[in-house]
Coordinates of C-alpha atoms and ligand atoms in Angstrom, one line a residue:
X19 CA -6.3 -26.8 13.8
X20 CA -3.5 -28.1 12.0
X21 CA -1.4 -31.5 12.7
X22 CA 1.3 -29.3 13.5
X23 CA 2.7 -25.9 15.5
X24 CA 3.8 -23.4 13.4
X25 CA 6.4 -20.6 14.2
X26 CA 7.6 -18.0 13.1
X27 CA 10.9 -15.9 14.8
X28 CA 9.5 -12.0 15.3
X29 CA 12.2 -9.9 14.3
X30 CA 13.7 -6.0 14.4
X31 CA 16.2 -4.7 12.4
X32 CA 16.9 -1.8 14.8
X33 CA 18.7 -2.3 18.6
X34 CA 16.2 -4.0 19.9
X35 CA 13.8 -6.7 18.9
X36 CA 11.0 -5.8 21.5
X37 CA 12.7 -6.0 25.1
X38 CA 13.8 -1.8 25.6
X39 CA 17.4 -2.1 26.8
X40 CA 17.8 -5.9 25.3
X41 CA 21.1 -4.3 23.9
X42 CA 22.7 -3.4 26.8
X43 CA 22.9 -6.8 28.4
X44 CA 26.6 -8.3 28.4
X45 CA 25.6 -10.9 26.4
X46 CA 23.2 -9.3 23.8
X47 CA 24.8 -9.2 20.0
X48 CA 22.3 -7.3 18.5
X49 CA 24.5 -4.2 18.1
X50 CA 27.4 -6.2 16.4
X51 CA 24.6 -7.8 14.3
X52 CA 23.0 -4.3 13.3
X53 CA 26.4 -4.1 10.8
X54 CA 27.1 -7.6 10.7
X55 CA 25.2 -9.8 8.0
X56 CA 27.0 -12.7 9.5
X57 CA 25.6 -12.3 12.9
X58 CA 22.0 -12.2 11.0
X59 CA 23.0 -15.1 8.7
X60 CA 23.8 -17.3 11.8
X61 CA 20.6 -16.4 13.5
X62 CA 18.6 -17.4 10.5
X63 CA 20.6 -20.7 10.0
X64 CA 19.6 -21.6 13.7
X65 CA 15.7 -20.6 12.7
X66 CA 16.3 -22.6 9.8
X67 CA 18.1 -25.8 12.0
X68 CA 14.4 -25.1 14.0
X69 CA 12.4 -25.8 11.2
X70 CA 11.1 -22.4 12.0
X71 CA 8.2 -21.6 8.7
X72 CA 10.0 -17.9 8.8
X73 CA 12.0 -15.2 10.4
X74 CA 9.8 -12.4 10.0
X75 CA 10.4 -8.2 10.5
X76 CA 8.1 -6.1 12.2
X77 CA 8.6 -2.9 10.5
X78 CA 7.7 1.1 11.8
X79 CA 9.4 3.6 9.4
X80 CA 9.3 6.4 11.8
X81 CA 10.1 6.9 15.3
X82 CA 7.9 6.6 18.5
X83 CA 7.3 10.1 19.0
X84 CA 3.6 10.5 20.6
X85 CA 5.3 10.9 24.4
X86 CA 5.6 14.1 25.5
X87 CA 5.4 15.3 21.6
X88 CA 9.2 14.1 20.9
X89 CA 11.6 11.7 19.7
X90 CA 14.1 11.6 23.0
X91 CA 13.6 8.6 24.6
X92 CA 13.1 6.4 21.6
X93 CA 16.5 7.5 21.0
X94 CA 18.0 7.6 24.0
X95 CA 17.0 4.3 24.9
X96 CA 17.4 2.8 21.5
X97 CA 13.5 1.8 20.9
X98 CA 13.4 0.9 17.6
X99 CA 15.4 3.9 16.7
X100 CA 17.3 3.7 14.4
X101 CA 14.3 1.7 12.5
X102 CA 16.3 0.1 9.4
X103 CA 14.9 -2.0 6.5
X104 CA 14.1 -5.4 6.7
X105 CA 14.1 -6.3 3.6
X106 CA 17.1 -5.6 2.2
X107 CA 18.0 -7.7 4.5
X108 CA 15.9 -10.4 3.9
X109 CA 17.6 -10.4 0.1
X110 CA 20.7 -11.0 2.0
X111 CA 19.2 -14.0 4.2
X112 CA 17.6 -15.5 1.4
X113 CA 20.9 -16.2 -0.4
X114 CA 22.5 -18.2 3.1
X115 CA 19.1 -19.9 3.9
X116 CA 17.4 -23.0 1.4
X117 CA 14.3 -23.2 3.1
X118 CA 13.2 -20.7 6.1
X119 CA 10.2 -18.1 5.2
X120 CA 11.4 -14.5 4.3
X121 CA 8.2 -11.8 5.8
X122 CA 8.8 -8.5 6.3
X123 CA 5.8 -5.7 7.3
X124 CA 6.0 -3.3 4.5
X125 CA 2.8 -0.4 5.4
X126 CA 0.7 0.6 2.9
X127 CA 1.5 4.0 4.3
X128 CA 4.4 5.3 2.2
X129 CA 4.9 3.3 -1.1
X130 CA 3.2 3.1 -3.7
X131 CA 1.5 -0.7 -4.4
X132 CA 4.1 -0.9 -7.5
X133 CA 7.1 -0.6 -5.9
X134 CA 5.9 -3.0 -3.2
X135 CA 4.9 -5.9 -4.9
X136 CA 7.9 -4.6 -7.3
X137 CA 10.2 -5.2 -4.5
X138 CA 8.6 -8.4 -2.5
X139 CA 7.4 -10.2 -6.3
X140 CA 11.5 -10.3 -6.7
X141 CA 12.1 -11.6 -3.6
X142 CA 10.1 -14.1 -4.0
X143 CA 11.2 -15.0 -7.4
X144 CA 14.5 -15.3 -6.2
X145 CA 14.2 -16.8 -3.5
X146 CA 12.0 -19.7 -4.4
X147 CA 8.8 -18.5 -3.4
X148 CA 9.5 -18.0 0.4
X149 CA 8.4 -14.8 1.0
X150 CA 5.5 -13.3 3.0
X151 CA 4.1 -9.8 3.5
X152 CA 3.0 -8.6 6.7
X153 CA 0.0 -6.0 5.6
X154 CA 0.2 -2.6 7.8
X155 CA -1.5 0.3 7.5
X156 CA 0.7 2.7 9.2
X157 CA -0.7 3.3 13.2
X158 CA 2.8 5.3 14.0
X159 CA 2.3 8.8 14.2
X160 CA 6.4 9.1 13.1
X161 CA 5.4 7.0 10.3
X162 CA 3.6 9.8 8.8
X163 CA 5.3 12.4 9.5
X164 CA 9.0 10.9 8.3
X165 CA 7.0 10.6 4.7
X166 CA 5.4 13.7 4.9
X167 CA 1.8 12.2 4.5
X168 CA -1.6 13.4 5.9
X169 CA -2.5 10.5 9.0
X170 CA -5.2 9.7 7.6
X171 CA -8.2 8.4 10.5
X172 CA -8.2 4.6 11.5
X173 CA -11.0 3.1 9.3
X174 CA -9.9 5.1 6.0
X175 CA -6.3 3.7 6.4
X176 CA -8.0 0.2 5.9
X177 CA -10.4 1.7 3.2
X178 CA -7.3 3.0 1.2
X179 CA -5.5 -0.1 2.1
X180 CA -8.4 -2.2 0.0
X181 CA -7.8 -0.4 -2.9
X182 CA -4.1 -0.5 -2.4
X183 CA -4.7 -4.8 -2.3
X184 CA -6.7 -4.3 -5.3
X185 CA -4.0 -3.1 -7.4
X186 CA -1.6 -5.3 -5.9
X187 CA -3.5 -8.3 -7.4
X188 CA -3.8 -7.0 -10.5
X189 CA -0.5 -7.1 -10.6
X190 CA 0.4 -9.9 -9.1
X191 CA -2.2 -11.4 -12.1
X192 CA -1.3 -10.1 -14.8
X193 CA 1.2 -12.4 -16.2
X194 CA -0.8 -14.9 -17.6
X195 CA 0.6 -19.3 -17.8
X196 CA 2.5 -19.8 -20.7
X197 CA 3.1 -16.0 -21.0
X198 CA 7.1 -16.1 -20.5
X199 CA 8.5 -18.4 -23.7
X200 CA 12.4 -17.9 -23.5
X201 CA 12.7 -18.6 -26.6
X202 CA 16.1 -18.5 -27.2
X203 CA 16.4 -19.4 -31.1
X204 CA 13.2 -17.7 -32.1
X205 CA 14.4 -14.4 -29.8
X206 CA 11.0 -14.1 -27.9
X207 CA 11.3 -13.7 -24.4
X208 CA 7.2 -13.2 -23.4
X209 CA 4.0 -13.1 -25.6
X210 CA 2.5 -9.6 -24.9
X211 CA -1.1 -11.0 -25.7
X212 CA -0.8 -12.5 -22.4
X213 CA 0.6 -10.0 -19.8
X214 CA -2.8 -7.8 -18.9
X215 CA -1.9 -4.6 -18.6
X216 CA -3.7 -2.7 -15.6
X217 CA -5.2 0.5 -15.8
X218 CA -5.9 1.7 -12.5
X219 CA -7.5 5.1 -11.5
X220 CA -8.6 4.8 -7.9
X221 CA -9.3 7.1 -5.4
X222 CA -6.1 6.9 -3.3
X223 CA -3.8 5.6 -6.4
X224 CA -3.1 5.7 -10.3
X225 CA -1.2 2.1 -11.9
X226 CA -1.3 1.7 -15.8
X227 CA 1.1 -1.2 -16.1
X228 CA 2.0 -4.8 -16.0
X229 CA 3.6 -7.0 -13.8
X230 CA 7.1 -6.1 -12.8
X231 CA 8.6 -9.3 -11.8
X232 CA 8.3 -12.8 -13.5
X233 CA 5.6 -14.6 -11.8
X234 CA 7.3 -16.7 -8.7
X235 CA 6.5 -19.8 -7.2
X236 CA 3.7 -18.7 -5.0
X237 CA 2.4 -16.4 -7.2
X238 CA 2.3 -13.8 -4.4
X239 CA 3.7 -13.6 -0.8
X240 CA 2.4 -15.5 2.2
X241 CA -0.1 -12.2 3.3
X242 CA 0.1 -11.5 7.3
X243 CA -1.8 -8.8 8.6
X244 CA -2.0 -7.7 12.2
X245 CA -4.9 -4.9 13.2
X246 CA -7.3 -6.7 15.4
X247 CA -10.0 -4.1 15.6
X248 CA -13.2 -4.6 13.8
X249 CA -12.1 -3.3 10.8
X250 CA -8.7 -4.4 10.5
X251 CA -10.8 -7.8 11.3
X252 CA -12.3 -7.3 8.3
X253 CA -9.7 -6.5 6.3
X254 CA -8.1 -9.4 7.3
X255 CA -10.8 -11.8 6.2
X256 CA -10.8 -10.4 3.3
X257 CA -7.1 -10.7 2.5
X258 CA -5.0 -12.7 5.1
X259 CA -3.4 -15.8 4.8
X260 CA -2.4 -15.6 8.7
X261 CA -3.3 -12.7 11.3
X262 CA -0.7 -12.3 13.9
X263 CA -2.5 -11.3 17.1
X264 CA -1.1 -10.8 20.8
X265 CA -3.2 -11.5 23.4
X266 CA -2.0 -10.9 27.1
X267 CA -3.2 -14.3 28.3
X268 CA -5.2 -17.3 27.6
X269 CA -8.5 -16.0 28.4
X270 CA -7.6 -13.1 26.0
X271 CA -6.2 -15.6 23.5
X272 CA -9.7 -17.9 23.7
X273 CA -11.9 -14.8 23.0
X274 CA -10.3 -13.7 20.3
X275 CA -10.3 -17.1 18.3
X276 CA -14.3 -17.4 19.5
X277 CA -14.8 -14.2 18.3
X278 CA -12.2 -14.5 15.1
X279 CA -14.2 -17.4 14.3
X280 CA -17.6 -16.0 14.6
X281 CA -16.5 -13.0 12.5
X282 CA -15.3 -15.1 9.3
X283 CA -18.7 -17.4 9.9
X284 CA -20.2 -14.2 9.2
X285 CA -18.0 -12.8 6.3
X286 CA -18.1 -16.2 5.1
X287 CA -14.5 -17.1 4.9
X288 CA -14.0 -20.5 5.0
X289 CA -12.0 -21.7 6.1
X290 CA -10.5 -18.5 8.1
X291 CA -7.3 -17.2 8.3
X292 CA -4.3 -19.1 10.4
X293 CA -3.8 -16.9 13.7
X294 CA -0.2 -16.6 14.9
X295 CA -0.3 -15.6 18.8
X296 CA 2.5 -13.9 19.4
X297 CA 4.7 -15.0 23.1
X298 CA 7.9 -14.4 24.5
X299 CA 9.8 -17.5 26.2
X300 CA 12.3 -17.3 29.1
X301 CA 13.8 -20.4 29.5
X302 CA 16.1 -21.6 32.2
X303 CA 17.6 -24.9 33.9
X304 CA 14.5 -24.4 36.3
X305 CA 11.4 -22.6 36.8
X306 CA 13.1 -20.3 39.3
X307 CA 16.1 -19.8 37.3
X308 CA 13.8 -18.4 34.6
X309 CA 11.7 -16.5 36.9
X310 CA 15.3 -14.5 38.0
X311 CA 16.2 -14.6 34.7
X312 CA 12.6 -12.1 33.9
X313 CA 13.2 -10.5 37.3
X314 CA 16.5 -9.0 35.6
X315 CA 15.5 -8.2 32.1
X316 CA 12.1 -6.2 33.9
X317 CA 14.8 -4.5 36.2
X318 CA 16.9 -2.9 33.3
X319 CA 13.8 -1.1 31.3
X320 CA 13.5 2.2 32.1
X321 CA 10.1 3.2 32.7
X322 CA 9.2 6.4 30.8
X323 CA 11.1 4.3 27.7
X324 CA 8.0 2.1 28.0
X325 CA 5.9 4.8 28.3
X326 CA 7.2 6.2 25.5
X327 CA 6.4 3.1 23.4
X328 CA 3.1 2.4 24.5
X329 CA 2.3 6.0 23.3
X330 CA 3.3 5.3 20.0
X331 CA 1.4 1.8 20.0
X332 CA -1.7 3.3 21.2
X333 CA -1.2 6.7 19.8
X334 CA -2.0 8.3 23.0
X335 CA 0.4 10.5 25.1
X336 CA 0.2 8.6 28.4
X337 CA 2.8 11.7 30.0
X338 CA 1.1 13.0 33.1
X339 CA -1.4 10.6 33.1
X340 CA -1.5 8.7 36.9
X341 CA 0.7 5.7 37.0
X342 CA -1.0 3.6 39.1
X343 CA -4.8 4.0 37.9
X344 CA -6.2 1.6 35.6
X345 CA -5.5 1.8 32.2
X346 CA -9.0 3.0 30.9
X347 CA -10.2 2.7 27.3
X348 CA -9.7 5.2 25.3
X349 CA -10.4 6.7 21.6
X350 CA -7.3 6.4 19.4
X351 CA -6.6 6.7 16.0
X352 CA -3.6 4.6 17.0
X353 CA -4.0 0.6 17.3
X354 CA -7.9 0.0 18.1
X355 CA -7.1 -3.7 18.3
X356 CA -4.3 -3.5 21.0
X357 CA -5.7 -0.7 23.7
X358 CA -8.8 -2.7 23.8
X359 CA -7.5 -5.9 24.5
X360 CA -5.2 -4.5 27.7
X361 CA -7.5 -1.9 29.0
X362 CA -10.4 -4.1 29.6
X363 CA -9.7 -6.6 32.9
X364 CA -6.7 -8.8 32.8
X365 CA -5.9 -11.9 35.0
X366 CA -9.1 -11.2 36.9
X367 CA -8.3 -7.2 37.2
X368 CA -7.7 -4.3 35.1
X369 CA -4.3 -3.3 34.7
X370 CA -2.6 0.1 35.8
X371 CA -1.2 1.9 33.7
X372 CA 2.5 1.3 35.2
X373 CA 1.8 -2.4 34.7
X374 CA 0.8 -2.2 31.0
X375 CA 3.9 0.0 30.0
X376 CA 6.2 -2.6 31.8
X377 CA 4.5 -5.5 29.8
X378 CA 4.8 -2.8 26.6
X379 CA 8.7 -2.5 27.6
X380 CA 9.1 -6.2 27.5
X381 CA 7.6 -7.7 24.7
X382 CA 4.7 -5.2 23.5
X383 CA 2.0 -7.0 25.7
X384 CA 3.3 -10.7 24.7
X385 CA 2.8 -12.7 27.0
X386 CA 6.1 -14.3 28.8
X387 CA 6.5 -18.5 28.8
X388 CA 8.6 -18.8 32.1
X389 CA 10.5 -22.1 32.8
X390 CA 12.1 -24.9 32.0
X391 CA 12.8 -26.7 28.4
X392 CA 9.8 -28.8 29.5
X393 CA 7.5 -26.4 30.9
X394 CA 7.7 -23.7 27.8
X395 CA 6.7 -26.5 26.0
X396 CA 3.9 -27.8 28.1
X397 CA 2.6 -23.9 28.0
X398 CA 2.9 -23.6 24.2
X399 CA 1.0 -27.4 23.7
X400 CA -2.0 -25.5 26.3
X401 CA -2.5 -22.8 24.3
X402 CA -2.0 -24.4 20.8
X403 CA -4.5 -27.0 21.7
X404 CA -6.7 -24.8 24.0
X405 CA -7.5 -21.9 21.2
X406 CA -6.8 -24.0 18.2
X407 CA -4.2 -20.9 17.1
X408 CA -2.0 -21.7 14.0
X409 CA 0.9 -21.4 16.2
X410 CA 3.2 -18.9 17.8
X411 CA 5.1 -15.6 16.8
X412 CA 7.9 -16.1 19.0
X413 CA 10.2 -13.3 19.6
X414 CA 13.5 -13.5 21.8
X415 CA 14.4 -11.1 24.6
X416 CA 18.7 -11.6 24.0
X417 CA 19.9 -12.2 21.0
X418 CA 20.8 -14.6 20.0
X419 CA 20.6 -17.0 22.6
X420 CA 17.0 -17.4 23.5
X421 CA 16.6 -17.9 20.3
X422 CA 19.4 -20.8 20.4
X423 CA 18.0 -21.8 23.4
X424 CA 14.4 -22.3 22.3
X425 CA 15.9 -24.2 19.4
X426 CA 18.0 -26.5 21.0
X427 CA 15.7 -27.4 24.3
X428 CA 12.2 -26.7 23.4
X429 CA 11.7 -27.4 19.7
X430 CA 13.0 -31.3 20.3
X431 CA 10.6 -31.7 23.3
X432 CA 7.6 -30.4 20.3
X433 CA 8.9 -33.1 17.8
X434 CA 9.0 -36.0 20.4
X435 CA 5.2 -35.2 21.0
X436 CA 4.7 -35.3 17.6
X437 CA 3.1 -32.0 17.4
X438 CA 6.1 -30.0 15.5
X439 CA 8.1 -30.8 12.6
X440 CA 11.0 -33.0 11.7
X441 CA 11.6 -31.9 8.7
X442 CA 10.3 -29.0 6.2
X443 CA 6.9 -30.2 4.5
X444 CA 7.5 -28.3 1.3
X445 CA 9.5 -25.2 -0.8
X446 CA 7.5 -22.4 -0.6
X447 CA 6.7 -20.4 2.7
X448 CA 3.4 -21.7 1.7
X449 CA 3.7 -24.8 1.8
X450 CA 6.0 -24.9 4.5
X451 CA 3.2 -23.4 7.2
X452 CA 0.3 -25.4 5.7
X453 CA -1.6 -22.8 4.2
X454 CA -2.9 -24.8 1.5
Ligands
LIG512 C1 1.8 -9.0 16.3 C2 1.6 -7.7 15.7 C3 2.6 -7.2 14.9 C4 2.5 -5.9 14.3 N1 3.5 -5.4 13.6 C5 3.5 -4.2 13.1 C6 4.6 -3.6 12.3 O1 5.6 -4.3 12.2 N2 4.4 -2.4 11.9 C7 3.3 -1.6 12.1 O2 3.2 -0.5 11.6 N3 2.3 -2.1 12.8 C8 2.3 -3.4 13.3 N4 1.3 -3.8 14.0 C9 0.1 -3.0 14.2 C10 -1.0 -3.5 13.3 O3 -0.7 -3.8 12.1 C11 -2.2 -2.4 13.2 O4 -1.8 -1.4 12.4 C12 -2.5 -1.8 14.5 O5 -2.6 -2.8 15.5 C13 -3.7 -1.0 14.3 O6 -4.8 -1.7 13.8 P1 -6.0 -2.1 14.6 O7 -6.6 -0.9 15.2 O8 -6.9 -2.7 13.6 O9 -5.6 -3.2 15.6 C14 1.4 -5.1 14.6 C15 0.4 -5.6 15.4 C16 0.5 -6.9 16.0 C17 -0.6 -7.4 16.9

């Protein structure tokens, strides 16, 4: 555990961030922000005023279409459809920000490893070396089928995304120090005896080149990955700088650092990754006004939109399936990580099937910090202290004022306790989230 919380603001670039029907309260902007790079730029200046390590994108390129074999209530009800690209954004919040973290996902699925480190290797360069790369593999069904690939099974996506990483850090090598001499008189702008060249014939993917981008200041992106099954466990070890996990509660949260622990004892990475657990604060004047505050954002979701997203999650088709059973285990070539850690018991209990679509609906199974300024806090010390997490992926349910909110009421009551920032530690994303 570090000396201090670390956060990072969990981001859309689509209607909603992860609350279904989060645009249609009165005083939601996210629609106006969707064609408004000023709305974004503010947002990011207030995650920036927060001392927040990064705003970061989650990112499915496809649509949620495993309910009912169809696309209709992802678009109806605006979940994540239209699903546009974070990191052309990003480019555009990296020129209004100086310090905040720039992560997007970018899956493994569709692009080639070139044009991805290609695209994020600039970034990074021009941004100062704030960027991070959340690692996916592609569990969306939509994903696969927007590209026109073969969905490959669960554990080969993480085999093909090995080699993938492989290539990628060739790349990200290959430009060796003192390669890039700018040498303006002499008219030499690198020595080619020291940019490698790769030659790559894999499997899954052909490279013979060099670097495409001039090495930046972290000399790759911050690496996130998310897949909490065994596998994705193990690709994380081998390649994460931080795994973002959600847990539904703190009993969930402990076993998963216990058993994240025991897993990189066993790989032998040491020390392990940072884990990020991701929660979703509702803030009011007073524990009540916050619980009301829930009461009404539960209210607006319409359930079969849930339904329709936890399909797409868990790459099951939940239609017809009996609302108020429990939500039993089941094989998926969908996320492993995520069915097992709400099908099994919950609070005590297991959960129906009703009751894991609502929490899907709100926040995709994040848990909810309900209260005051005061409380949130308390809640977030418990569990930073309690599981020894890196800190919190925090992501808002009305833009943009929870996020204001959070900023202005809870991250002051952090710094007074000495366990958050006052001021940014370093440049680089890196740096900034003490990751060594
Ligand atoms: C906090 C969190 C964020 C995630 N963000 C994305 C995302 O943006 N795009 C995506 O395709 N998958 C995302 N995932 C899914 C995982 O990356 C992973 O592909 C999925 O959980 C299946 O892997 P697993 O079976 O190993 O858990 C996310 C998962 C978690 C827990």
């Amino acid at each position: 555990m570090g000396k201090y919380i670390h956060l990072v603001s969990f981001q859309i670039n689509s209607p909603i961030n992860h609350t279904i029907l989060s645009w249609a309260a009165p005083e939601d902007n996210r629609l106006q922000a969707l064609g408004d790079l000023g709305r974004w730029i503010d947002m990011a200046r207030t995650l920036e005023r927060g001392l927040f390590d990064a705003i970061f994108f989650a990112d499915t390129p496809g649509v949620f279409d495993r309910y009912q074999d169809r696309m209709d209530e992802a678009i109806r009800y605006g979940v994540c459809w239209p699903t546009m690209d974070p990191v052309t954004l990003l480019g555009a919040i990296a020129g209004a920000t100086e310090r905040l973290g720039l992560a997007a996902t970018v899956s493994t699925g569709p692009h080639h490893p070139y044009a991805v480190v290609r695209q994020l290797s600039t970034l990074d360069y021009m941004s100062g070396g704030r960027v991070g790369w959340n690692i996916v593999t592609g569990h969306l069904r939509g994903e696969h089928r927007a590209y026109g690939l073969a969905e490959l099974p669960h554990d080969e996506r993480y085999d093909r995304a090995e080699e993938y990483m492989e290539v990628c850090h060739a790349l990200w090598n290959s430009v060796e120090d003192g390669a890039i001499l700018a040498d303006k008189a002499g008219g030499v702008f690198a020595d080619p005896g020291k940019v490698k060249t790769l030659h790559h014939q894999g499997k899954y993917f052909n490279c013979s080149t060099v670097a495409p981008a001039l090495p930046s200041p972290q000399g790759r992106p911050v690496l996130f990955q998310a897949g909490s099954s065994g596998r994705g466990q193990q690709f994380a070890m081998k390649h994460a700088d931080v795994v973002f996990a959600i847990q539904p509660n703190l009993p969930g949260m402990k076993k998963f650092m216990d058993d994240f622990r025991a897993m990189a004892r066993q790989l032998g990475r040491n020390p392990p990754p940072g884990v990020t657990l991701g929660i979703q604060p509702v803030i009011g004047g007073s524990e009540e006004e916050a619980q009301q505050k829930l009461n009404g954002i539960v209210e607006r979701i319409p359930l079969e939109a849930a339904i329709a997203r936890l399909s797409g999650t868990m790459g099951v088709d939940f239609s017809g399936m009996e609302l108020d059973q429990p939500l039993a285990e089941m094989q998926t070539q969908g996320s492993q990580g995520l069915m097992k850690a709400f099908s099994n018991i919950v609070d005590d209990r297991p959960l129906t099937l009703r009751e894991v679509a609502i929490r899907w609906g709100l926040s995709v199974g994040m848990p909810q910090i309900v209260g005051s300024p005061e409380q949130v806090a308390d809640r977030i010390e418990t569990i930073w202290r309690e599981t020894g997490c890196h800190g919190f992926n925090v992501t808002p349910h009305v833009m943009p004022s929870s996020i204001g909110d959070f900023v202005d009421q809870v991250v002051p009551i952090l710094q007074k306790r000495g366990i958050y920032p006052t001021e940014y530690i370093g440049r680089t994303l890196r740096e900034n989230a003490e990751l060594g």
